[in-house]
Amino acid sequence: MSTLIRHPYLDHPGPIPFAHRGGAAEGLENTELQFRRAVEAGYRYLETDVHATADGKLVAFHDATLDRVTDGAGRIADLMWKDVRHARVAGKEPVPLFEELLEAFPEARWNIDVKAESALLPLLELIERTNSWDRICVGSFAEARVVRAQRLAGPRLATSYGTRGVLNLRLRSWGLPAVVRRSAVAAQVPEAQSGIQVVDHLFLRTAHARGLQVHVWTVNEPERMHRLLDLGVDGIMTDHIDTLRKVMEDRGVWV
């Protein structure tokens, strides 16, 4: 495991366990109740996604529309907050504002996937207003979006690579020429993608040589968790928070 801590966000003794959407396997993903369950289970790092409503409110929600997981419907970007706030995840729990989550869990650190360009500036403004720079790492599949966030916020913002950055890092690990952004502090990646192995000794060695941590998503099976920890990854994101905790406890790395 890499020992270099390039940003206060990564200051954690040992591999980092992330509660993916708070622990999506329990059916209440990205709700305050589910994040509370994760925190009560001992999780310090929480993963979520953000979208902006039509009136600029930043909500913790994965999909572009309410349809899949709530009793509401419609694109979040087209809806006012007064409408989104009435939707219930699994018919039970409200969609939270991200600002409310920051306040509710003051000791938690957040890994945030910025799902839409319209959410980027509201997120950076919120981080500035609440002085939460040490508590947040920003990522996105869109490399240009993460680069823009880094350019606007500077080194006080922790960022991970987007898809293009991960691809370039993979190419570099194979000894091929590729430009690797130096401002990122982590590569957050699937174990494999489209049948191509992403995380292996070469990838980890290349990332660690550049001072990058490697966090793997979304890992739900204990045998995969053990294999990745044996390999030396720096963090695991899971929907099954009890499973990951038990694996890490059994290995003596749960903090």
Tab-separated table of C-alpha atoms in Angstrom:
chain	number	residue	atom	x	y	z
A	1	MET	CA	0.000	0.000	0.000
A	2	SER	CA	1.174	3.512	-0.806
A	3	THR	CA	2.261	5.431	2.296
A	4	LEU	CA	2.328	8.880	0.701
A	5	ILE	CA	-0.531	11.100	1.867
A	6	ARG	CA	-0.877	13.858	-0.727
A	7	HIS	CA	-4.061	15.391	0.700
A	8	PRO	CA	-5.658	15.446	4.186
A	9	TYR	CA	-8.676	13.626	2.739
A	10	LEU	CA	-6.560	10.472	2.459
A	11	ASP	CA	-5.243	10.568	6.022
A	12	HIS	CA	-6.422	7.153	7.184
A	13	PRO	CA	-4.402	4.358	8.829
A	14	GLY	CA	-4.704	1.426	6.447
A	15	PRO	CA	-6.957	0.553	3.511
A	16	ILE	CA	-10.005	2.813	3.307
A	17	PRO	CA	-13.476	1.224	3.458
A	18	PHE	CA	-16.050	3.250	1.522
A	19	ALA	CA	-19.810	2.841	1.974
A	20	HIS	CA	-20.981	3.036	-1.658
A	21	ARG	CA	-24.139	5.181	-1.688
A	22	GLY	CA	-24.168	4.493	2.042
A	23	GLY	CA	-24.559	0.760	1.423
A	24	ALA	CA	-26.815	0.411	-1.591
A	25	ALA	CA	-27.545	-3.281	-0.984
A	26	GLU	CA	-30.004	-2.366	1.766
A	27	GLY	CA	-32.325	-0.644	-0.702
A	28	LEU	CA	-32.184	2.927	0.597
A	29	GLU	CA	-29.221	4.234	-1.374
A	30	ASN	CA	-28.069	7.821	-0.892
A	31	THR	CA	-30.525	8.528	1.933
A	32	GLU	CA	-29.667	10.062	5.273
A	33	LEU	CA	-30.965	6.930	7.007
A	34	GLN	CA	-28.631	4.677	5.018
A	35	PHE	CA	-25.630	6.929	5.560
A	36	ARG	CA	-26.432	6.919	9.273
A	37	ARG	CA	-26.432	3.123	9.247
A	38	ALA	CA	-22.992	3.168	7.644
A	39	VAL	CA	-21.622	5.678	10.145
A	40	GLU	CA	-23.035	3.664	13.042
A	41	ALA	CA	-21.336	0.588	11.551
A	42	GLY	CA	-18.025	2.455	11.813
A	43	TYR	CA	-17.623	3.862	8.309
A	44	ARG	CA	-15.788	7.163	8.089
A	45	TYR	CA	-15.771	7.381	4.278
A	46	LEU	CA	-19.063	7.656	2.430
A	47	GLU	CA	-19.577	7.625	-1.344
A	48	THR	CA	-22.399	9.507	-3.028
A	49	ASP	CA	-23.424	11.269	-6.243
A	50	VAL	CA	-24.732	14.779	-6.826
A	51	HIS	CA	-27.147	16.412	-9.255
A	52	ALA	CA	-28.501	19.965	-9.300
A	53	THR	CA	-32.207	20.733	-9.471
A	54	ALA	CA	-33.600	23.349	-11.860
A	55	ASP	CA	-33.305	25.957	-9.087
A	56	GLY	CA	-29.711	25.000	-8.237
A	57	LYS	CA	-30.198	22.822	-5.160
A	58	LEU	CA	-27.555	20.111	-4.814
A	59	VAL	CA	-29.078	16.701	-4.100
A	60	ALA	CA	-27.402	13.410	-3.223
A	61	PHE	CA	-28.765	11.103	-5.885
A	62	HIS	CA	-27.274	8.731	-8.441
A	63	ASP	CA	-29.620	8.738	-11.433
A	64	ALA	CA	-30.491	11.647	-13.686
A	65	THR	CA	-34.177	10.860	-13.071
A	66	LEU	CA	-36.200	10.000	-9.988
A	67	ASP	CA	-37.919	7.058	-11.649
A	68	ARG	CA	-35.773	4.033	-10.723
A	69	VAL	CA	-35.512	4.287	-6.944
A	70	THR	CA	-38.274	6.689	-5.850
A	71	ASP	CA	-42.025	7.040	-6.090
A	72	GLY	CA	-41.457	10.256	-8.069
A	73	ALA	CA	-40.671	10.783	-11.731
A	74	GLY	CA	-38.815	13.158	-14.014
A	75	ARG	CA	-35.327	14.513	-14.648
A	76	ILE	CA	-33.834	16.170	-11.587
A	77	ALA	CA	-32.337	18.925	-13.730
A	78	ASP	CA	-35.854	19.835	-14.913
A	79	LEU	CA	-37.484	19.778	-11.479
A	80	MET	CA	-37.575	22.352	-8.715
A	81	TRP	CA	-36.402	21.343	-5.250
A	82	LYS	CA	-39.926	21.766	-3.907
A	83	ASP	CA	-40.959	18.883	-6.186
A	84	VAL	CA	-37.909	16.653	-5.651
A	85	ARG	CA	-38.214	16.909	-1.882
A	86	HIS	CA	-41.538	15.051	-1.954
A	87	ALA	CA	-40.061	11.976	-3.688
A	88	ARG	CA	-39.336	8.984	-1.454
A	89	VAL	CA	-36.591	6.413	-2.036
A	90	ALA	CA	-38.202	2.960	-1.916
A	91	GLY	CA	-41.373	4.834	-1.024
A	92	LYS	CA	-39.916	5.597	2.417
A	93	GLU	CA	-37.006	8.029	2.677
A	94	PRO	CA	-36.614	11.540	1.233
A	95	VAL	CA	-33.960	12.576	-1.251
A	96	PRO	CA	-31.443	14.592	0.808
A	97	LEU	CA	-29.700	17.816	0.027
A	98	PHE	CA	-25.961	17.202	0.115
A	99	GLU	CA	-25.503	20.183	2.411
A	100	GLU	CA	-27.763	18.493	4.963
A	101	LEU	CA	-25.593	15.370	4.832
A	102	LEU	CA	-22.436	17.393	5.431
A	103	GLU	CA	-24.053	18.864	8.519
A	104	ALA	CA	-25.560	15.592	9.749
A	105	PHE	CA	-22.242	13.710	9.681
A	106	PRO	CA	-19.528	16.222	10.610
A	107	GLU	CA	-16.815	13.562	11.025
A	108	ALA	CA	-17.485	11.819	7.706
A	109	ARG	CA	-15.455	12.199	4.545
A	110	TRP	CA	-17.248	12.126	1.227
A	111	ASN	CA	-16.317	10.710	-2.132
A	112	ILE	CA	-18.518	12.532	-4.633
A	113	ASP	CA	-19.288	11.574	-8.204
A	114	VAL	CA	-20.416	14.757	-9.957
A	115	LYS	CA	-23.027	13.362	-12.321
A	116	ALA	CA	-23.859	16.533	-14.261
A	117	GLU	CA	-22.013	19.688	-15.246
A	118	SER	CA	-24.743	21.797	-13.629
A	119	ALA	CA	-23.823	20.321	-10.231
A	120	LEU	CA	-20.150	21.293	-10.322
A	121	LEU	CA	-20.267	24.976	-9.382
A	122	PRO	CA	-22.914	24.508	-6.651
A	123	LEU	CA	-20.722	21.780	-5.161
A	124	LEU	CA	-17.562	23.895	-5.183
A	125	GLU	CA	-19.472	26.836	-3.691
A	126	LEU	CA	-20.793	24.580	-0.927
A	127	ILE	CA	-17.330	23.222	-0.153
A	128	GLU	CA	-15.977	26.764	0.031
A	129	ARG	CA	-18.820	28.038	2.196
A	130	THR	CA	-18.544	25.149	4.670
A	131	ASN	CA	-14.728	24.942	4.460
A	132	SER	CA	-14.977	21.225	3.729
A	133	TRP	CA	-11.887	20.914	1.546
A	134	ASP	CA	-10.309	18.221	3.723
A	135	ARG	CA	-13.510	16.147	3.782
A	136	ILE	CA	-14.257	15.746	0.086
A	137	CYS	CA	-12.792	14.029	-2.959
A	138	VAL	CA	-14.417	14.842	-6.302
A	139	GLY	CA	-14.600	12.401	-9.174
A	140	SER	CA	-16.561	11.908	-12.377
A	141	PHE	CA	-16.536	9.636	-15.393
A	142	ALA	CA	-16.018	12.859	-17.379
A	143	GLU	CA	-12.321	13.694	-17.111
A	144	ALA	CA	-12.929	17.236	-18.386
A	145	ARG	CA	-15.343	17.876	-15.514
A	146	VAL	CA	-12.812	16.805	-12.898
A	147	VAL	CA	-10.078	18.842	-14.577
A	148	ARG	CA	-12.366	21.874	-14.500
A	149	ALA	CA	-13.072	21.329	-10.796
A	150	GLN	CA	-9.344	21.109	-10.091
A	151	ARG	CA	-8.610	24.202	-12.139
A	152	LEU	CA	-11.269	26.212	-10.292
A	153	ALA	CA	-10.403	25.019	-6.786
A	154	GLY	CA	-6.673	24.362	-6.982
A	155	PRO	CA	-4.723	21.873	-4.834
A	156	ARG	CA	-7.003	22.261	-1.811
A	157	LEU	CA	-9.508	20.028	-3.651
A	158	ALA	CA	-8.810	16.293	-3.747
A	159	THR	CA	-9.755	14.714	-7.073
A	160	SER	CA	-9.640	11.303	-8.686
A	161	TYR	CA	-9.276	10.447	-12.355
A	162	GLY	CA	-12.114	10.294	-14.833
A	163	THR	CA	-12.337	7.578	-17.467
A	164	ARG	CA	-9.673	9.139	-19.703
A	165	GLY	CA	-7.255	9.564	-16.806
A	166	VAL	CA	-7.670	5.929	-15.753
A	167	LEU	CA	-7.100	4.774	-19.336
A	168	ASN	CA	-3.919	6.821	-19.589
A	169	LEU	CA	-2.653	5.441	-16.291
A	170	ARG	CA	-3.366	1.907	-17.512
A	171	LEU	CA	-1.442	2.626	-20.725
A	172	ARG	CA	1.497	3.991	-18.731
A	173	SER	CA	1.499	0.823	-16.628
A	174	TRP	CA	1.990	-1.141	-19.854
A	175	GLY	CA	4.905	1.082	-20.822
A	176	LEU	CA	2.955	2.958	-23.501
A	177	PRO	CA	3.082	6.752	-23.922
A	178	ALA	CA	0.200	8.614	-22.294
A	179	VAL	CA	-0.265	11.904	-20.463
A	180	VAL	CA	-1.145	11.405	-16.797
A	181	ARG	CA	-2.649	14.325	-14.872
A	182	ARG	CA	-0.480	15.106	-11.857
A	183	SER	CA	-3.084	16.940	-9.778
A	184	ALA	CA	-5.176	13.859	-8.950
A	185	VAL	CA	-4.613	12.105	-5.625
A	186	ALA	CA	-6.388	8.832	-6.411
A	187	ALA	CA	-7.396	6.485	-9.186
A	188	GLN	CA	-10.864	5.123	-8.444
A	189	VAL	CA	-11.481	2.213	-10.748
A	190	PRO	CA	-13.368	-1.023	-11.369
A	191	GLU	CA	-11.365	-4.205	-10.936
A	192	ALA	CA	-12.010	-4.929	-14.628
A	193	GLN	CA	-13.887	-3.174	-17.427
A	194	SER	CA	-15.301	-4.711	-20.624
A	195	GLY	CA	-13.269	-7.841	-20.045
A	196	ILE	CA	-10.010	-5.922	-19.568
A	197	GLN	CA	-8.238	-6.210	-16.233
A	198	VAL	CA	-7.683	-2.775	-14.718
A	199	VAL	CA	-6.277	-3.516	-11.268
A	200	ASP	CA	-3.145	-5.657	-11.152
A	201	HIS	CA	0.407	-5.403	-9.821
A	202	LEU	CA	1.523	-3.261	-12.758
A	203	PHE	CA	-1.331	-0.791	-12.352
A	204	LEU	CA	-0.803	-0.496	-8.605
A	205	ARG	CA	2.941	-0.083	-8.955
A	206	THR	CA	2.492	2.636	-11.570
A	207	ALA	CA	-0.105	4.483	-9.488
A	208	HIS	CA	1.895	4.269	-6.268
A	209	ALA	CA	5.058	5.453	-8.017
A	210	ARG	CA	3.125	8.646	-8.850
A	211	GLY	CA	1.854	9.068	-5.303
A	212	LEU	CA	-1.680	7.961	-6.219
A	213	GLN	CA	-3.906	5.794	-4.090
A	214	VAL	CA	-6.028	3.147	-5.828
A	215	HIS	CA	-9.643	2.697	-4.697
A	216	VAL	CA	-11.673	-0.090	-6.318
A	217	TRP	CA	-15.432	-0.073	-6.927
A	218	THR	CA	-17.917	-1.685	-6.480
A	219	VAL	CA	-16.761	-4.820	-4.635
A	220	ASN	CA	-19.401	-6.907	-2.855
A	221	GLU	CA	-17.977	-10.435	-2.628
A	222	PRO	CA	-15.645	-11.344	0.264
A	223	GLU	CA	-13.278	-13.359	-1.933
A	224	ARG	CA	-12.761	-10.345	-4.218
A	225	MET	CA	-12.240	-8.098	-1.198
A	226	HIS	CA	-9.534	-10.427	0.126
A	227	ARG	CA	-7.864	-10.698	-3.283
A	228	LEU	CA	-7.717	-6.929	-3.750
A	229	LEU	CA	-6.424	-6.323	-0.237
A	230	ASP	CA	-3.765	-8.989	-0.810
A	231	LEU	CA	-2.801	-7.138	-3.981
A	232	GLY	CA	-2.320	-3.914	-2.005
A	233	VAL	CA	-5.181	-1.624	-2.993
A	234	ASP	CA	-5.670	1.481	-0.858
A	235	GLY	CA	-9.449	1.406	-0.616
A	236	ILE	CA	-12.570	-0.590	-1.464
A	237	MET	CA	-16.060	0.728	-2.190
A	238	THR	CA	-18.909	-1.642	-1.396
A	239	ASP	CA	-22.686	-1.885	-1.339
A	240	HIS	CA	-22.401	-4.564	1.375
A	241	ILE	CA	-21.034	-2.638	4.318
A	242	ASP	CA	-21.288	-5.488	6.848
A	243	THR	CA	-19.381	-7.840	4.538
A	244	LEU	CA	-16.482	-5.459	3.987
A	245	ARG	CA	-16.259	-4.660	7.680
A	246	LYS	CA	-16.047	-8.364	8.562
A	247	VAL	CA	-13.373	-9.003	5.929
A	248	MET	CA	-11.280	-6.115	7.214
A	249	GLU	CA	-11.814	-7.099	10.844
A	250	ASP	CA	-10.702	-10.654	10.062
A	251	ARG	CA	-7.533	-9.253	8.488
A	252	GLY	CA	-6.905	-6.854	11.378
A	253	VAL	CA	-7.140	-3.736	9.190
A	254	TRP	CA	-10.498	-2.347	10.300
A	255	VAL	CA	-9.930	0.952	12.093
